[in-house]
């Protein structure tokens, strides 16, 4: 995610907020200026230590990818579209979690998204509980493609790409799309 | 001796000083946590998001440009993170505003014993009752002292939109506080 902060602070701009668009003045402003700073919430005790511990303890991205690859069985490479695509159809991955558990099969899917100018592309879907930050695509390669391989359970899945942390992009070659209720379209795939 | 500035610690971190980033977290933990809290309204979630913000900042430190204010850069990461992670947030905000918030305001106001403290609590509750898009600009401007331009940059919105949200947020806050004060009268 790359934020668009283009210049340092200019305190003179603060005056611009003192006036409503209608030109009406706000004596309430004084109250806010005095009271709101006192309502500021400080970070909980031990916050700095917890952050630094998380940074120190976590595996590097390379280690994480290696760990995932250990469990996956890559079988068939998929063709890559000219613009962008989700390429499915790799192998089946059988996971037998216990003696009594039913056999669960997962399909390893390669997601490909064309975004040569992006600094980060994330994959967000029902399989990430619609939370960003869990699956980062690798890239871009020389063709501007971002890719990620993800093992998904068989069945129906919805997903969308998040570019640079703020732009939701529907997979342009998805066969099925569905409104997400937030003004975007999720791609739908059936495995 | 003057304390080294943020740029110093960023450079030290990029050169491999493992303790340098802790200095940056220490300096900006309150402002990031407060933003996360004001956006999400839940202390434990806010801490999780604030931690995640610093981890992302650490990962992208090489992208940071020294001509920018480090605090604002990390605030921008926080604002984007909260919004991207909680896509349902607007819907939740709408529900929260429609159901039960009025009662919550009354209860919180009654719980405070001291009159000044009660007024403070009313303002705090009224702030949290605002929609996020109005509440966050108020928090950044009045609590953290960001200029309108800085606030617009952090939230990645136009300057005119930032001014508009600030003015509307202030008006809504005033209306709510006034209503609560009138209800308090016998």
Coordinates of C-alpha atoms in Angstrom, one line a residue:
Chain A
X1 CA 0.0 0.0 0.0
X2 CA 1.4 3.3 -0.9
X3 CA -0.2 6.4 0.4
X4 CA -0.4 9.6 -1.6
X5 CA 1.2 12.1 0.7
X6 CA 2.9 14.6 -1.6
X7 CA 4.1 17.4 0.6
X8 CA 4.8 18.2 4.3
X9 CA 2.3 20.0 6.4
X10 CA 1.2 23.5 5.7
X11 CA -0.2 25.0 8.8
X12 CA -1.9 27.8 6.9
X13 CA -4.3 25.3 5.5
X14 CA -5.7 24.7 8.9
X15 CA -7.5 28.0 8.6
X16 CA -9.3 26.7 5.7
X17 CA -11.2 24.4 7.9
X18 CA -12.5 27.1 10.2
X19 CA -15.1 28.0 7.8
X20 CA -18.0 26.0 6.5
X21 CA -18.7 25.9 2.8
X22 CA -21.5 28.3 3.3
X23 CA -19.2 30.9 4.9
X24 CA -20.9 30.4 8.3
X25 CA -18.5 30.7 11.3
X26 CA -18.4 28.2 14.1
X27 CA -17.9 29.2 17.8
X28 CA -18.2 25.5 18.5
X29 CA -14.8 25.3 17.1
X30 CA -13.2 26.6 20.3
X31 CA -14.8 23.8 22.3
X32 CA -13.6 21.2 19.9
X33 CA -10.1 22.5 19.9
X34 CA -10.0 22.4 23.7
X35 CA -11.9 19.2 24.5
X36 CA -11.1 16.8 21.7
X37 CA -7.3 16.7 22.3
X38 CA -8.0 15.6 25.8
X39 CA -10.0 12.6 24.5
X40 CA -7.1 11.3 22.6
X41 CA -6.5 7.6 23.3
X42 CA -2.9 6.5 24.0
X43 CA -1.7 3.1 22.7
X44 CA -1.9 0.4 25.4
X45 CA 1.0 -0.4 27.6
X46 CA 3.5 -2.7 26.0
X47 CA 2.4 -1.8 22.5
X48 CA 5.9 -1.0 21.2
X49 CA 7.2 -4.3 22.5
X50 CA 4.4 -6.3 20.9
X51 CA 5.0 -4.7 17.5
X52 CA 8.7 -5.2 17.5
X53 CA 8.2 -8.8 18.7
X54 CA 5.8 -9.5 15.8
X55 CA 8.3 -8.0 13.3
X56 CA 11.2 -10.0 14.8
X57 CA 9.3 -13.3 15.2
X58 CA 7.5 -13.6 11.8
X59 CA 9.0 -15.6 9.0
X60 CA 10.2 -13.9 6.0
X61 CA 8.0 -14.0 2.9
X62 CA 10.4 -16.4 1.2
X63 CA 10.1 -18.8 4.2
X64 CA 6.3 -18.5 4.1
X65 CA 6.1 -19.3 0.4
X66 CA 8.4 -22.3 0.9
X67 CA 6.2 -23.6 3.7
X68 CA 3.1 -23.4 1.5
X69 CA 4.8 -25.0 -1.4
X70 CA 5.7 -28.0 0.7
X71 CA 2.0 -28.9 1.0
X72 CA 1.0 -28.1 -2.5
X73 CA 1.2 -30.4 -5.4
X74 CA 1.5 -28.4 -8.6
X75 CA 0.3 -30.4 -11.5
X76 CA -0.7 -28.3 -14.5
X77 CA 0.4 -24.9 -15.6
X78 CA -2.3 -22.7 -16.9
X79 CA -2.3 -20.3 -19.8
X80 CA -2.0 -16.7 -19.0
X81 CA -4.3 -14.2 -20.7
X82 CA -3.0 -11.1 -22.4
X83 CA -4.6 -8.7 -20.0
X84 CA -5.4 -10.4 -16.8
X85 CA -6.9 -13.6 -15.7
X86 CA -7.4 -16.0 -13.0
X87 CA -5.9 -19.2 -14.2
X88 CA -7.3 -22.2 -12.6
X89 CA -6.9 -25.9 -12.9
X90 CA -3.9 -27.3 -11.3
X91 CA -3.9 -30.4 -9.4
X92 CA -5.9 -32.0 -6.7
X93 CA -4.5 -32.0 -3.3
X94 CA -5.9 -34.5 -0.9
X95 CA -5.8 -33.7 2.7
X96 CA -6.6 -36.4 5.2
X97 CA -6.8 -34.5 8.5
X98 CA -7.5 -37.5 10.7
X99 CA -8.6 -41.1 10.7
X100 CA -12.2 -40.2 11.1
X101 CA -12.4 -36.9 9.2
X102 CA -13.9 -37.1 5.7
X103 CA -11.5 -36.7 2.8
X104 CA -11.1 -33.1 1.8
X105 CA -9.8 -32.1 -1.6
X106 CA -8.4 -28.8 -2.5
X107 CA -7.5 -27.3 -5.8
X108 CA -4.4 -25.3 -6.3
X109 CA -5.3 -22.2 -8.2
X110 CA -3.0 -19.7 -9.8
X111 CA -4.3 -16.2 -9.8
X112 CA -2.8 -13.8 -12.3
X113 CA -3.5 -10.1 -12.6
X114 CA -2.1 -7.7 -15.0
X115 CA -1.1 -4.4 -13.3
X116 CA 2.3 -3.2 -14.5
X117 CA 2.1 0.1 -12.6
X118 CA 0.9 -1.3 -9.3
X119 CA 3.1 -1.4 -6.2
X120 CA 1.0 -4.1 -4.5
X121 CA -1.7 -6.5 -5.5
X122 CA -3.7 -8.4 -2.9
X123 CA -6.2 -11.2 -3.4
X124 CA -9.3 -10.9 -1.2
X125 CA -12.1 -13.3 -1.2
X126 CA -14.4 -15.5 0.9
X127 CA -11.4 -17.8 1.5
X128 CA -9.6 -14.9 3.3
X129 CA -12.8 -14.0 5.1
X130 CA -12.8 -10.9 3.0
X131 CA -9.8 -9.6 4.9
X132 CA -7.0 -7.9 3.0
X133 CA -3.4 -8.5 3.9
X134 CA -3.5 -12.2 3.8
X135 CA -2.6 -13.1 0.3
X136 CA -0.1 -10.9 -1.6
X137 CA 0.5 -11.5 -5.2
X138 CA 4.1 -11.7 -6.3
X139 CA 5.2 -9.4 -9.0
X140 CA 5.2 -7.7 -11.3
X141 CA 7.2 -9.7 -13.7
X142 CA 8.5 -8.2 -16.9
X143 CA 5.1 -8.5 -18.5
X144 CA 3.5 -6.7 -15.6
X145 CA 1.8 -9.8 -14.3
X146 CA 1.2 -10.4 -10.6
X147 CA 0.7 -14.0 -9.5
X148 CA -0.2 -16.1 -6.5
X149 CA -0.9 -19.8 -6.0
X150 CA -3.6 -20.6 -3.5
X151 CA -5.0 -23.9 -2.4
X152 CA -8.8 -23.7 -2.2
X153 CA -11.5 -26.1 -1.3
X154 CA -13.7 -27.4 -4.0
X155 CA -16.9 -25.4 -4.6
X156 CA -17.9 -21.9 -5.3
X157 CA -15.6 -19.0 -4.4
X158 CA -15.9 -15.2 -4.8
X159 CA -12.9 -12.9 -4.9
X160 CA -11.6 -9.5 -6.0
X161 CA -8.2 -7.9 -6.3
X162 CA -7.1 -5.0 -4.2
X163 CA -4.5 -2.8 -5.9
X164 CA -2.2 -0.6 -3.9
X165 CA -4.5 -1.0 -0.9
X166 CA -7.3 1.1 -2.2
X167 CA -8.5 0.1 -5.7
X168 CA -10.8 -2.9 -5.9
X169 CA -10.5 -4.5 -9.3
X170 CA -12.7 -7.3 -10.7
X171 CA -10.9 -10.0 -12.6
X172 CA -11.6 -8.8 -16.2
X173 CA -11.7 -12.3 -17.6
X174 CA -13.9 -13.8 -15.0
X175 CA -16.8 -15.7 -16.5
X176 CA -19.2 -14.9 -13.7
X177 CA -19.4 -11.7 -11.7
X178 CA -21.6 -10.7 -8.9
X179 CA -22.3 -7.3 -7.2
X180 CA -20.7 -7.2 -3.8
X181 CA -23.1 -4.6 -2.3
X182 CA -20.4 -2.0 -2.1
X183 CA -20.4 -0.9 -5.7
X184 CA -17.9 -3.4 -7.0
X185 CA -18.2 -6.7 -8.7
X186 CA -16.7 -9.9 -7.3
X187 CA -15.5 -12.6 -9.6
X188 CA -17.1 -15.9 -9.1
X189 CA -15.4 -19.3 -9.8
X190 CA -16.6 -22.8 -9.3
X191 CA -14.0 -25.4 -8.5
Chain B
X1 CA 21.2 17.2 23.0
X2 CA 18.3 17.1 20.4
X3 CA 16.5 13.9 19.9
X4 CA 17.2 12.6 16.4
X5 CA 14.3 13.1 14.0
X6 CA 12.2 10.4 12.2
X7 CA 14.4 10.5 9.1
X8 CA 17.4 9.6 11.2
X9 CA 15.6 6.5 12.6
X10 CA 14.3 5.5 9.1
X11 CA 17.8 5.6 7.7
X12 CA 19.2 3.7 10.6
X13 CA 16.5 1.1 10.2
X14 CA 17.2 0.8 6.5
X15 CA 20.9 0.3 7.3
X16 CA 20.1 -2.6 9.5
X17 CA 19.7 -1.1 13.0
X18 CA 17.2 -3.5 14.6
X19 CA 16.3 -1.1 17.3
X20 CA 15.7 2.0 15.1
X21 CA 12.2 1.0 14.1
X22 CA 11.1 0.6 17.7
X23 CA 11.9 4.3 18.1
X24 CA 9.6 5.1 15.3
X25 CA 6.8 3.0 16.8
X26 CA 7.4 4.6 20.2
X27 CA 7.0 8.0 18.7
X28 CA 3.9 7.4 16.6
X29 CA 2.1 4.6 18.4
X30 CA -0.4 6.9 20.1
X31 CA -1.4 8.8 17.0
X32 CA -1.8 5.6 15.0
X33 CA -3.7 3.8 17.7
X34 CA -5.9 6.8 18.2
X35 CA -6.7 7.0 14.5
X36 CA -7.5 3.3 14.4
X37 CA -9.6 3.5 17.5
X38 CA -11.6 6.5 16.2
X39 CA -12.2 4.8 12.9
X40 CA -13.2 1.4 14.3
X41 CA -14.5 2.3 17.8
X42 CA -13.1 -0.9 19.4
X43 CA -10.0 -0.9 21.6
X44 CA -8.7 -4.4 20.9
X45 CA -9.4 -4.3 17.2
X46 CA -7.7 -0.9 17.1
X47 CA -4.6 -2.3 18.7
X48 CA -4.5 -5.1 16.2
X49 CA -4.9 -2.7 13.3
X50 CA -2.3 -0.3 14.8
X51 CA 0.2 -3.2 15.1
X52 CA -0.5 -4.2 11.5
X53 CA 0.0 -0.6 10.4
X54 CA 3.5 -0.6 11.8
X55 CA 4.4 -4.0 10.4
X56 CA 3.3 -2.7 7.0
X57 CA 5.3 0.5 7.4
X58 CA 8.3 -1.6 8.3
X59 CA 7.9 -3.8 5.2
X60 CA 7.6 -0.7 3.0
X61 CA 10.1 1.5 4.7
X62 CA 12.2 1.5 1.5
X63 CA 9.3 3.2 -0.2
X64 CA 9.1 6.1 2.3
X65 CA 10.3 9.4 0.8
X66 CA 12.0 11.7 3.3
X67 CA 10.3 14.8 1.9
X68 CA 7.0 13.5 3.4
X69 CA 6.1 13.7 7.1
X70 CA 6.7 10.2 8.5
X71 CA 3.7 10.5 10.9
X72 CA 1.4 11.3 8.0
X73 CA 2.8 8.5 5.9
X74 CA 2.1 5.9 8.6
X75 CA -1.3 7.4 9.3
X76 CA -2.1 7.0 5.6
X77 CA -1.2 3.3 5.9
X78 CA -3.4 3.0 8.9
X79 CA -6.4 4.6 7.2
X80 CA -6.0 2.4 4.1
X81 CA -5.6 -0.7 6.2
X82 CA -8.7 0.0 8.3
X83 CA -10.8 0.6 5.2
X84 CA -9.5 -2.3 3.1
X85 CA -9.8 -4.8 6.0
X86 CA -13.3 -3.7 7.0
X87 CA -15.3 -3.4 3.8
X88 CA -18.4 -3.9 5.8
X89 CA -17.6 -0.9 7.8
X90 CA -19.9 1.5 6.2
X91 CA -22.8 -0.8 6.5
X92 CA -22.0 -1.4 10.1
X93 CA -21.7 2.3 10.7
X94 CA -25.1 2.9 9.2
X95 CA -26.6 0.2 11.5
X96 CA -24.8 1.6 14.4
X97 CA -26.2 5.1 13.8
X98 CA -29.7 3.9 13.2
X99 CA -30.0 1.6 16.1
X100 CA -29.3 2.3 19.7
X101 CA -26.7 4.9 19.6
X102 CA -29.0 7.6 21.0
X103 CA -29.6 5.4 24.1
X104 CA -25.9 4.8 24.4
X105 CA -25.3 8.5 24.4
X106 CA -27.8 9.1 27.2
X107 CA -26.4 6.3 29.3
X108 CA -22.8 7.5 29.0
X109 CA -23.8 11.0 29.8
X110 CA -25.6 9.9 32.9
X111 CA -22.8 7.8 34.1
X112 CA -20.4 10.7 34.5
X113 CA -20.7 12.3 37.9
X114 CA -18.9 15.6 37.4
X115 CA -20.6 18.1 35.2
X116 CA -17.5 19.0 33.2
X117 CA -16.7 15.4 32.8
X118 CA -20.3 14.8 31.7
X119 CA -19.9 17.4 29.0
X120 CA -16.7 15.8 27.9
X121 CA -18.3 12.4 27.8
X122 CA -21.2 13.7 25.8
X123 CA -18.8 15.1 23.3
X124 CA -16.8 11.9 23.2
X125 CA -19.9 9.8 22.7
X126 CA -21.3 12.2 20.1
X127 CA -18.0 12.0 18.2
X128 CA -18.2 8.2 18.1
X129 CA -21.8 8.3 17.0
X130 CA -20.8 10.1 13.8
X131 CA -20.3 8.2 10.6
X132 CA -16.7 7.2 10.1
X133 CA -16.3 9.5 7.1
X134 CA -17.0 12.5 9.3
X135 CA -15.5 11.3 12.5
X136 CA -12.0 10.5 11.2
X137 CA -11.4 14.0 9.8
X138 CA -12.4 15.5 13.1
X139 CA -10.1 13.2 15.0
X140 CA -7.2 13.9 12.7
X141 CA -7.7 17.7 12.7
X142 CA -8.7 18.4 16.3
X143 CA -7.0 15.6 18.2
X144 CA -3.8 15.2 16.2
X145 CA -3.5 18.7 14.9
X146 CA -3.2 17.8 11.2
X147 CA -3.9 20.6 8.8
X148 CA -6.8 20.2 6.4
X149 CA -4.3 19.5 3.6
X150 CA -2.5 16.9 5.6
X151 CA -5.7 15.3 6.6
X152 CA -6.8 15.2 2.9
X153 CA -3.5 13.5 2.0
X154 CA -3.7 11.0 4.8
X155 CA -7.3 10.0 3.8
X156 CA -6.5 10.3 0.1
X157 CA -9.4 12.7 -0.6
X158 CA -9.6 16.1 -2.3
X159 CA -9.0 19.2 -0.2
X160 CA -12.5 20.4 -0.9
X161 CA -13.9 17.1 0.3
X162 CA -11.8 17.3 3.4
X163 CA -13.1 20.8 4.2
X164 CA -16.6 19.7 3.6
X165 CA -16.4 16.6 5.8
X166 CA -14.8 18.7 8.6
X167 CA -17.6 21.3 8.4
X168 CA -20.3 18.7 8.3
X169 CA -18.8 16.6 11.1
X170 CA -18.6 19.7 13.2
X171 CA -22.2 20.6 12.5
X172 CA -23.4 17.1 13.3
X173 CA -21.4 17.0 16.5
X174 CA -22.8 20.4 17.6
X175 CA -26.4 19.3 16.9
X176 CA -26.0 16.0 18.8
X177 CA -24.3 17.7 21.8
X178 CA -27.0 20.4 21.9
X179 CA -29.7 17.9 21.8
X180 CA -28.2 15.9 24.6
X181 CA -27.8 19.0 26.7
X182 CA -31.5 19.9 26.2
X183 CA -32.5 16.4 27.2
X184 CA -30.5 16.8 30.4
X185 CA -32.6 19.8 31.4
X186 CA -35.6 19.2 33.7

